[in-house]
Short mmCIF file of C-alpha atoms and ligand atoms in Angstrom, two decimals:
data_model
loop_
_atom_site.label_atom_id
_atom_site.label_comp_id
_atom_site.label_asym_id
_atom_site.label_seq_id
_atom_site.Cartn_x
_atom_site.Cartn_y
_atom_site.Cartn_z
CA UNK A 1 69.32 99.17 -36.25
CA UNK A 2 68.54 102.32 -38.19
CA UNK A 3 65.24 104.08 -38.47
CA UNK A 4 64.67 102.88 -42.01
CA UNK A 5 64.97 99.26 -40.89
CA UNK A 6 62.03 99.54 -38.49
CA UNK A 7 58.97 99.51 -40.66
CA UNK A 8 56.19 98.46 -38.33
CA UNK A 9 54.52 100.59 -35.65
CA UNK A 10 55.39 99.80 -32.07
CA UNK A 11 54.05 101.02 -28.75
CA UNK A 12 54.99 100.61 -25.14
CA UNK A 13 55.38 102.20 -21.73
CA UNK A 14 58.58 103.21 -19.99
CA UNK A 15 59.11 104.76 -16.57
CA UNK A 16 61.95 106.10 -14.43
CA UNK A 17 62.31 107.59 -10.97
CA UNK A 18 65.25 109.98 -10.95
CA UNK A 19 66.62 111.73 -7.85
CA UNK A 20 67.75 115.31 -7.49
CA UNK A 21 71.39 116.08 -6.68
CA UNK A 22 73.30 118.69 -4.73
CA UNK A 23 76.56 120.08 -6.07
CA UNK A 24 79.66 120.25 -3.89
CA UNK A 25 81.62 122.01 -6.67
CA UNK A 26 79.16 124.37 -8.34
CA UNK A 27 78.26 124.75 -11.99
CA UNK A 28 77.57 128.47 -12.46
CA UNK A 29 78.16 129.97 -15.89
CA UNK A 30 77.77 128.25 -19.26
CA UNK A 31 78.16 128.67 -22.99
CA UNK A 32 76.07 127.29 -25.86
CA UNK A 33 74.85 124.61 -25.95
CA UNK A 34 74.74 123.82 -22.23
CA UNK A 35 78.52 123.63 -21.96
CA UNK A 36 79.73 124.45 -18.45
CA UNK A 37 82.41 127.08 -17.83
CA UNK A 38 83.89 124.83 -15.14
CA UNK A 39 83.48 121.23 -14.00
CA UNK A 40 81.09 120.40 -11.17
CA UNK A 41 80.78 117.51 -8.76
CA UNK A 42 77.64 116.45 -6.94
CA UNK A 43 76.10 113.85 -4.75
CA UNK A 44 72.91 112.17 -5.79
CA UNK A 45 70.04 112.25 -3.30
CA UNK A 46 67.46 109.60 -2.50
CA UNK A 47 64.13 111.03 -1.35
CA UNK A 48 63.78 114.10 -3.58
CA UNK A 49 62.81 112.41 -6.85
CA UNK A 50 60.76 112.84 -10.02
CA UNK A 51 58.74 109.90 -11.31
CA UNK A 52 58.03 109.98 -15.03
CA UNK A 53 56.12 107.51 -17.21
CA UNK A 54 55.72 107.70 -20.95
CA UNK A 55 53.29 105.80 -23.14
CA UNK A 56 54.82 105.92 -26.57
CA UNK A 57 53.61 105.04 -30.08
CA UNK A 58 56.19 104.80 -32.84
CA UNK A 59 54.54 105.28 -36.25
CA UNK A 60 57.11 105.18 -39.06
CA UNK A 61 56.15 107.13 -42.14
CA UNK A 62 53.97 109.51 -40.16
CA UNK A 63 55.63 112.65 -38.86
CA UNK A 64 52.48 113.90 -37.08
CA UNK A 65 53.67 113.18 -33.61
CA UNK A 66 51.49 114.02 -30.67
CA UNK A 67 52.74 115.19 -27.29
CA UNK A 68 50.74 115.24 -24.08
CA UNK A 69 52.10 116.13 -20.68
CA UNK A 70 50.45 115.84 -17.30
CA UNK A 71 52.12 116.97 -14.08
CA UNK A 72 50.81 115.50 -10.82
CA UNK A 73 47.67 114.30 -12.56
CA UNK A 74 46.80 117.63 -14.19
CA UNK A 75 47.40 119.27 -17.51
CA UNK A 76 50.08 121.94 -17.26
CA UNK A 77 50.36 124.00 -20.46
CA UNK A 78 53.45 125.92 -19.28
CA UNK A 79 55.42 122.75 -18.49
CA UNK A 80 54.08 121.09 -21.65
CA UNK A 81 55.46 123.91 -23.78
CA UNK A 82 58.88 123.63 -22.13
CA UNK A 83 58.89 119.86 -22.67
CA UNK A 84 57.81 120.26 -26.30
CA UNK A 85 60.72 122.61 -27.00
CA UNK A 86 63.09 120.28 -25.21
CA UNK A 87 61.92 117.19 -27.14
CA UNK A 88 62.27 119.14 -30.40
CA UNK A 89 65.83 120.07 -29.42
CA UNK A 90 66.89 116.47 -28.68
CA UNK A 91 65.13 114.89 -31.67
CA UNK A 92 68.22 115.21 -33.91
CA UNK A 93 70.03 113.02 -31.35
CA UNK A 94 67.20 110.48 -31.13
CA UNK A 95 65.71 110.67 -34.65
CA UNK A 96 63.00 108.08 -33.88
CA UNK A 97 61.29 110.72 -31.79
CA UNK A 98 60.17 112.54 -34.91
CA UNK A 99 57.85 109.58 -35.59
CA UNK A 100 56.83 108.90 -32.01
CA UNK A 101 53.82 110.18 -30.08
CA UNK A 102 54.38 110.59 -26.37
CA UNK A 103 51.97 110.70 -23.45
CA UNK A 104 54.05 111.85 -20.51
CA UNK A 105 53.03 111.79 -16.86
CA UNK A 106 55.28 113.15 -14.19
CA UNK A 107 55.21 113.77 -10.44
CA UNK A 108 57.65 114.77 -7.72
CA UNK A 109 58.05 113.09 -4.33
CA UNK A 110 58.75 116.49 -2.80
CA UNK A 111 56.27 119.37 -2.68
CA UNK A 112 56.41 121.47 -5.85
CA UNK A 113 56.64 124.63 -3.77
CA UNK A 114 59.41 123.46 -1.45
CA UNK A 115 62.01 125.61 -3.15
CA UNK A 116 63.90 122.44 -4.13
CA UNK A 117 65.32 122.62 -7.63
CA UNK A 118 63.30 120.12 -9.58
CA UNK A 119 64.90 120.57 -12.99
CA UNK A 120 67.69 118.06 -12.27
CA UNK A 121 65.36 115.23 -11.27
CA UNK A 122 62.68 116.15 -13.84
CA UNK A 123 65.05 116.35 -16.80
CA UNK A 124 66.96 113.29 -15.56
CA UNK A 125 63.78 111.19 -15.42
CA UNK A 126 62.59 112.40 -18.82
CA UNK A 127 65.97 111.78 -20.46
CA UNK A 128 66.13 108.24 -19.04
CA UNK A 129 62.65 107.51 -20.45
CA UNK A 130 63.61 108.88 -23.89
CA UNK A 131 66.81 106.83 -24.03
CA UNK A 132 64.89 103.76 -22.96
CA UNK A 133 62.38 104.28 -25.75
CA UNK A 134 65.32 104.50 -28.13
CA UNK A 135 66.65 101.24 -26.71
CA UNK A 136 63.28 99.49 -27.05
CA UNK A 137 63.03 100.61 -30.68
CA UNK A 138 66.59 100.00 -31.79
CA UNK A 139 67.90 97.21 -29.60
CA UNK A 140 69.92 97.07 -26.48
CA UNK A 141 72.94 99.28 -25.77
CA UNK A 142 75.67 98.45 -23.32
CA UNK A 143 75.01 99.92 -19.87
CA UNK A 144 77.83 102.49 -20.01
CA UNK A 145 76.52 103.78 -23.33
CA UNK A 146 73.00 103.91 -21.91
CA UNK A 147 73.97 106.05 -18.88
CA UNK A 148 76.22 108.27 -20.96
CA UNK A 149 73.50 108.93 -23.52
CA UNK A 150 70.94 109.58 -20.75
CA UNK A 151 73.34 112.00 -19.07
CA UNK A 152 73.97 113.85 -22.33
CA UNK A 153 70.26 114.11 -23.17
CA UNK A 154 69.54 115.24 -19.58
CA UNK A 155 72.24 117.92 -19.83
CA UNK A 156 70.46 119.51 -22.78
CA UNK A 157 67.37 119.93 -20.58
CA UNK A 158 69.24 121.25 -17.54
CA UNK A 159 72.99 121.17 -16.91
CA UNK A 160 72.75 119.83 -13.37
CA UNK A 161 70.44 117.00 -14.58
CA UNK A 162 73.42 115.41 -16.36
CA UNK A 163 74.74 114.41 -12.91
CA UNK A 164 71.47 112.95 -11.57
CA UNK A 165 71.56 109.76 -13.64
CA UNK A 166 74.36 108.24 -11.53
CA UNK A 167 74.35 106.89 -7.98
CA UNK A 168 76.45 108.45 -5.20
CA UNK A 169 78.80 110.99 -6.82
CA UNK A 170 78.99 112.38 -10.36
CA UNK A 171 81.36 114.72 -12.18
CA UNK A 172 80.33 116.84 -15.16
CA UNK A 173 82.84 118.81 -17.21
CA UNK A 174 86.30 118.24 -18.61
CA UNK A 175 88.72 118.08 -15.70
CA UNK A 176 92.40 117.50 -15.35
CA UNK A 177 93.10 114.13 -13.75
CA UNK A 178 89.76 112.57 -14.76
CA UNK A 179 90.39 110.78 -18.05
CA UNK A 180 86.81 110.05 -18.97
CA UNK A 181 85.42 113.45 -18.00
CA UNK A 182 83.50 115.44 -20.59
CA UNK A 183 81.58 118.69 -21.06
CA UNK A 184 78.94 116.69 -22.95
CA UNK A 185 77.88 114.32 -20.15
CA UNK A 186 78.63 113.46 -16.54
CA UNK A 187 80.54 110.41 -15.35
CA UNK A 188 80.14 108.39 -12.16
CA UNK A 189 82.76 108.81 -9.43
CA UNK A 190 83.33 105.68 -7.43
CA UNK A 191 86.72 105.96 -5.76
CA UNK A 192 86.05 108.23 -2.78
CA UNK A 193 86.85 107.17 0.77
CA UNK A 194 84.18 105.08 2.48
CA UNK A 195 83.67 107.74 5.15
CA UNK A 196 81.75 109.72 2.50
CA UNK A 197 79.60 106.88 1.25
CA UNK A 198 76.71 107.42 3.66
CA UNK A 199 76.38 111.18 3.62
CA UNK A 200 73.16 112.65 4.98
CA UNK A 201 71.64 115.84 3.61
CA UNK A 202 68.95 117.60 5.63
CA UNK A 203 67.42 120.30 3.46
CA UNK A 204 66.31 123.24 5.60
CA UNK A 205 63.50 125.03 3.78
CA UNK A 206 63.96 128.72 4.56
CA UNK A 207 61.81 129.87 1.66
CA UNK A 208 59.51 127.78 -0.49
CA UNK A 209 58.47 130.45 -3.00
CA UNK A 210 59.84 130.28 -6.51
CA UNK A 211 63.26 131.90 -6.94
CA UNK A 212 63.24 135.62 -7.82
CA UNK A 213 66.06 135.10 -10.32
CA UNK A 214 66.01 131.79 -12.21
CA UNK A 215 69.14 129.67 -12.58
CA UNK A 216 69.12 130.34 -16.32
CA UNK A 217 69.15 134.09 -15.72
CA UNK A 218 71.86 133.62 -13.09
CA UNK A 219 74.09 131.63 -15.48
CA UNK A 220 73.64 134.34 -18.12
CA UNK A 221 74.73 137.06 -15.67
CA UNK A 222 78.08 135.29 -15.31
CA UNK A 223 78.86 136.48 -18.88
CA UNK A 224 79.38 140.00 -17.53
CA UNK A 225 80.45 139.28 -13.96
CA UNK A 226 83.82 140.98 -13.33
CA UNK A 227 84.94 138.07 -11.14
CA UNK A 228 83.91 135.30 -13.55
CA UNK A 229 87.40 134.29 -14.70
CA UNK A 230 88.66 133.98 -11.11
CA UNK A 231 85.57 132.02 -10.15
CA UNK A 232 86.04 129.46 -12.95
CA UNK A 233 89.67 129.07 -11.90
CA UNK A 234 88.70 128.68 -8.25
CA UNK A 235 86.17 125.94 -9.12
CA UNK A 236 88.85 123.94 -10.96
CA UNK A 237 91.26 124.33 -8.09
CA UNK A 238 88.58 123.38 -5.55
CA UNK A 239 87.75 120.28 -7.58
CA UNK A 240 91.39 119.16 -7.38
CA UNK A 241 91.52 119.83 -3.64
CA UNK A 242 88.18 118.11 -3.05
CA UNK A 243 89.25 115.07 -5.01
CA UNK A 244 92.31 114.71 -2.76
CA UNK A 245 90.28 115.29 0.42
CA UNK A 246 87.55 112.84 -0.56
CA UNK A 247 89.98 110.16 -1.65
CA UNK A 248 91.86 110.41 1.65
CA UNK A 249 88.76 110.70 3.84
CA UNK A 250 89.69 114.20 5.04
CA UNK A 251 86.50 115.68 6.53
CA UNK A 252 88.01 119.00 7.54
CA UNK A 253 89.08 119.88 3.99
CA UNK A 254 85.84 118.43 2.58
CA UNK A 255 83.79 120.82 4.74
CA UNK A 256 86.02 123.84 4.07
CA UNK A 257 85.86 123.39 0.27
CA UNK A 258 82.13 122.65 0.20
CA UNK A 259 81.33 125.78 2.22
CA UNK A 260 83.69 127.93 0.15
CA UNK A 261 81.92 126.79 -3.02
CA UNK A 262 78.49 127.65 -1.56
CA UNK A 263 79.58 131.12 -0.46
CA UNK A 264 81.38 131.79 -3.76
CA UNK A 265 78.23 130.86 -5.69
CA UNK A 266 76.27 133.46 -3.75
CA UNK A 267 79.12 135.97 -4.02
CA UNK A 268 78.76 135.65 -7.79
CA UNK A 269 75.07 136.49 -7.50
CA UNK A 270 75.82 139.51 -5.33
CA UNK A 271 78.52 140.78 -7.71
CA UNK A 272 76.54 140.24 -10.92
CA UNK A 273 75.36 143.26 -12.84
CA UNK A 274 72.76 143.84 -11.51
CA UNK A 275 73.62 142.11 -8.24
CA UNK A 276 71.00 140.14 -6.36
CA UNK A 277 70.64 138.30 -3.07
CA UNK A 278 68.93 134.96 -2.69
CA UNK A 279 69.99 134.31 0.91
CA UNK A 280 67.54 135.41 3.59
CA UNK A 281 68.25 136.47 7.19
CA UNK A 282 67.27 132.95 8.31
CA UNK A 283 69.79 131.47 5.86
CA UNK A 284 72.58 133.45 7.52
CA UNK A 285 71.39 132.53 11.04
CA UNK A 286 71.49 128.85 10.07
CA UNK A 287 74.98 129.11 8.55
CA UNK A 288 76.33 130.85 11.68
CA UNK A 289 74.75 128.28 13.99
CA UNK A 290 76.15 125.38 11.97
CA UNK A 291 79.67 126.83 12.27
CA UNK A 292 79.27 127.47 16.01
CA UNK A 293 77.92 123.98 16.67
CA UNK A 294 80.77 122.45 14.67
CA UNK A 295 83.47 124.33 16.51
CA UNK A 296 81.93 123.47 19.90
CA UNK A 297 81.29 119.77 19.26
CA UNK A 298 83.75 118.80 16.47
CA UNK A 299 80.94 116.83 14.79
CA UNK A 300 81.34 116.28 11.04
CA UNK A 301 78.78 118.60 9.47
CA UNK A 302 78.86 121.46 6.98
CA UNK A 303 76.58 123.41 4.69
CA UNK A 304 76.10 123.99 1.03
CA UNK A 305 73.58 126.14 -0.83
CA UNK A 306 71.69 125.92 -4.09
CA UNK A 307 70.66 128.97 -6.08
CA UNK A 308 68.15 129.88 -3.36
CA UNK A 309 67.68 130.59 0.33
CA UNK A 310 67.49 126.98 1.51
CA UNK A 311 70.39 125.32 3.30
CA UNK A 312 71.66 121.79 2.66
CA UNK A 313 73.18 120.49 5.89
CA UNK A 314 75.52 117.61 5.05
CA UNK A 315 76.77 115.33 7.78
CA UNK A 316 78.23 111.94 8.50
CA UNK A 317 75.76 109.13 9.06
CA UNK A 318 77.63 108.24 12.25
CA UNK A 319 76.95 111.74 13.66
CA UNK A 320 73.24 111.67 12.79
CA UNK A 321 71.87 111.50 16.36
CA UNK A 322 73.53 114.65 17.75
CA UNK A 323 73.11 116.55 14.47
CA UNK A 324 69.39 115.79 14.28
CA UNK A 325 68.95 116.91 17.90
CA UNK A 326 70.78 120.14 16.99
CA UNK A 327 68.53 120.64 13.94
CA UNK A 328 65.41 120.27 16.08
CA UNK A 329 66.57 122.49 18.91
CA UNK A 330 68.40 125.23 16.97
CA UNK A 331 67.58 125.27 13.27
CA UNK A 332 63.98 124.25 12.73
CA UNK A 333 62.71 127.61 14.04
CA UNK A 334 64.47 129.33 11.11
CA UNK A 335 62.63 127.17 8.54
CA UNK A 336 59.40 128.17 6.83
CA UNK A 337 56.61 126.18 8.50
CA UNK A 338 59.38 124.12 10.14
CA UNK A 339 60.03 122.60 6.71
CA UNK A 340 62.88 120.10 6.52
CA UNK A 341 63.48 117.26 4.08
CA UNK A 342 65.73 114.61 5.58
CA UNK A 343 67.55 113.16 2.60
CA UNK A 344 70.72 111.15 2.03
CA UNK A 345 73.09 110.02 -0.65
CA UNK A 346 71.41 107.40 -2.79
CA UNK A 347 71.56 104.59 -5.28
CA UNK A 348 70.60 106.69 -8.31
CA UNK A 349 67.65 106.34 -10.68
CA UNK A 350 65.36 103.33 -10.59
CA UNK A 351 63.33 101.90 -13.41
CA UNK A 352 59.59 101.97 -12.71
CA UNK A 353 58.15 98.63 -13.72
CA UNK A 354 54.98 99.17 -15.67
C1 DP6 B 401 73.45 126.49 -8.38
O1 DP6 B 401 71.29 123.09 -13.86
O2 DP6 B 401 69.50 124.53 -12.84
O3 DP6 B 401 72.37 124.39 -8.66
O4 DP6 B 401 71.50 124.33 -16.96
O5 DP6 B 401 70.22 126.47 -16.86
O6 DP6 B 401 69.11 124.30 -16.21
P1 DP6 B 401 70.41 125.10 -16.29
O7 DP6 B 401 70.85 125.38 -14.78
P2 DP6 B 401 70.83 124.44 -13.53
O8 DP6 B 401 71.93 125.18 -12.61
C2 DP6 B 401 72.28 124.63 -11.39
C3 DP6 B 401 73.07 125.59 -10.63
C4 DP6 B 401 73.38 125.21 -9.20
C5 DP6 B 401 74.74 124.54 -9.10
C6 DP6 B 401 74.84 123.11 -9.55
O9 DP6 B 401 73.87 122.34 -9.46
O10 DP6 B 401 75.96 122.75 -9.97
#
């Protein structure tokens, strides 16, 4: 159905809970508009989520659309401005939005100041709501089209958000050996070995303050990083190696590649012009202790890092008891206010019934 065919006003409420994700192969460096310099692969979390509800009013013939945004029950002019710009930027892709007033309410299940990147879950939840409004106004889409559109709209808000709309694992960016892969949207990855299907991720909060250098600024610094070309090549190669390891169920290679990606990401920050450091002394202590514990016990655990000081400790569900004991006895003292979020791989976004 086209916009011209809908002549009567319509209103409704939509809602989505969308989880955050953690990349195993990192997206770092992009070109306009939100096109990644290399593919990335992530796992979708469960507990760290954004819940977004939108009351919408479609009023054909009237372009005076109204936008209101409340975050955790309060008005937030800074967020509202960012959302307004974002909605303007995606309106050409969802033209109905130019005749639709939106009252948006959003909240996170994790503390705002936990240092957890919220843009993936926030933009994922918002994109799912917008695509659902489109569906309610224009008629149902097939499910693959729905997720693909949501992923594409999410990508325009934040690159990593494109991956959050899928359960378990997602790949974003054109990659050799993945027929359906695209720079425009992420695709679900469903053929990994079952040993990786119940991954745990304990997020060790070393620093909860906002990052000193935003991800957007960090991506931009890749334009002049002298090691950028090698890094993009390394990411592609690591993706191929990780695909093989995860298809076979090879934990040793999985851990080696994941940790190499995390350290390379931070190496890019350190070698940017100007260089900067987001890891803290406690980050390094945690990384060393994880490696020592692994070599002593042979348990299946490894680390990855976001663009910040916090550590994601990934481990096999079957090794949870000894790993959690290790976290409590050795790692918690390195966390700010003993902050840890025990998360795990999850089933992806859920519709909030209104
Ligand atoms: C280090 O997706 O936050 O987490 O597209 O500018 O919003 P924008 O950046 P963002 O970058 C995420 C970078 C990363 C790695 C990753 O998630 O792949």
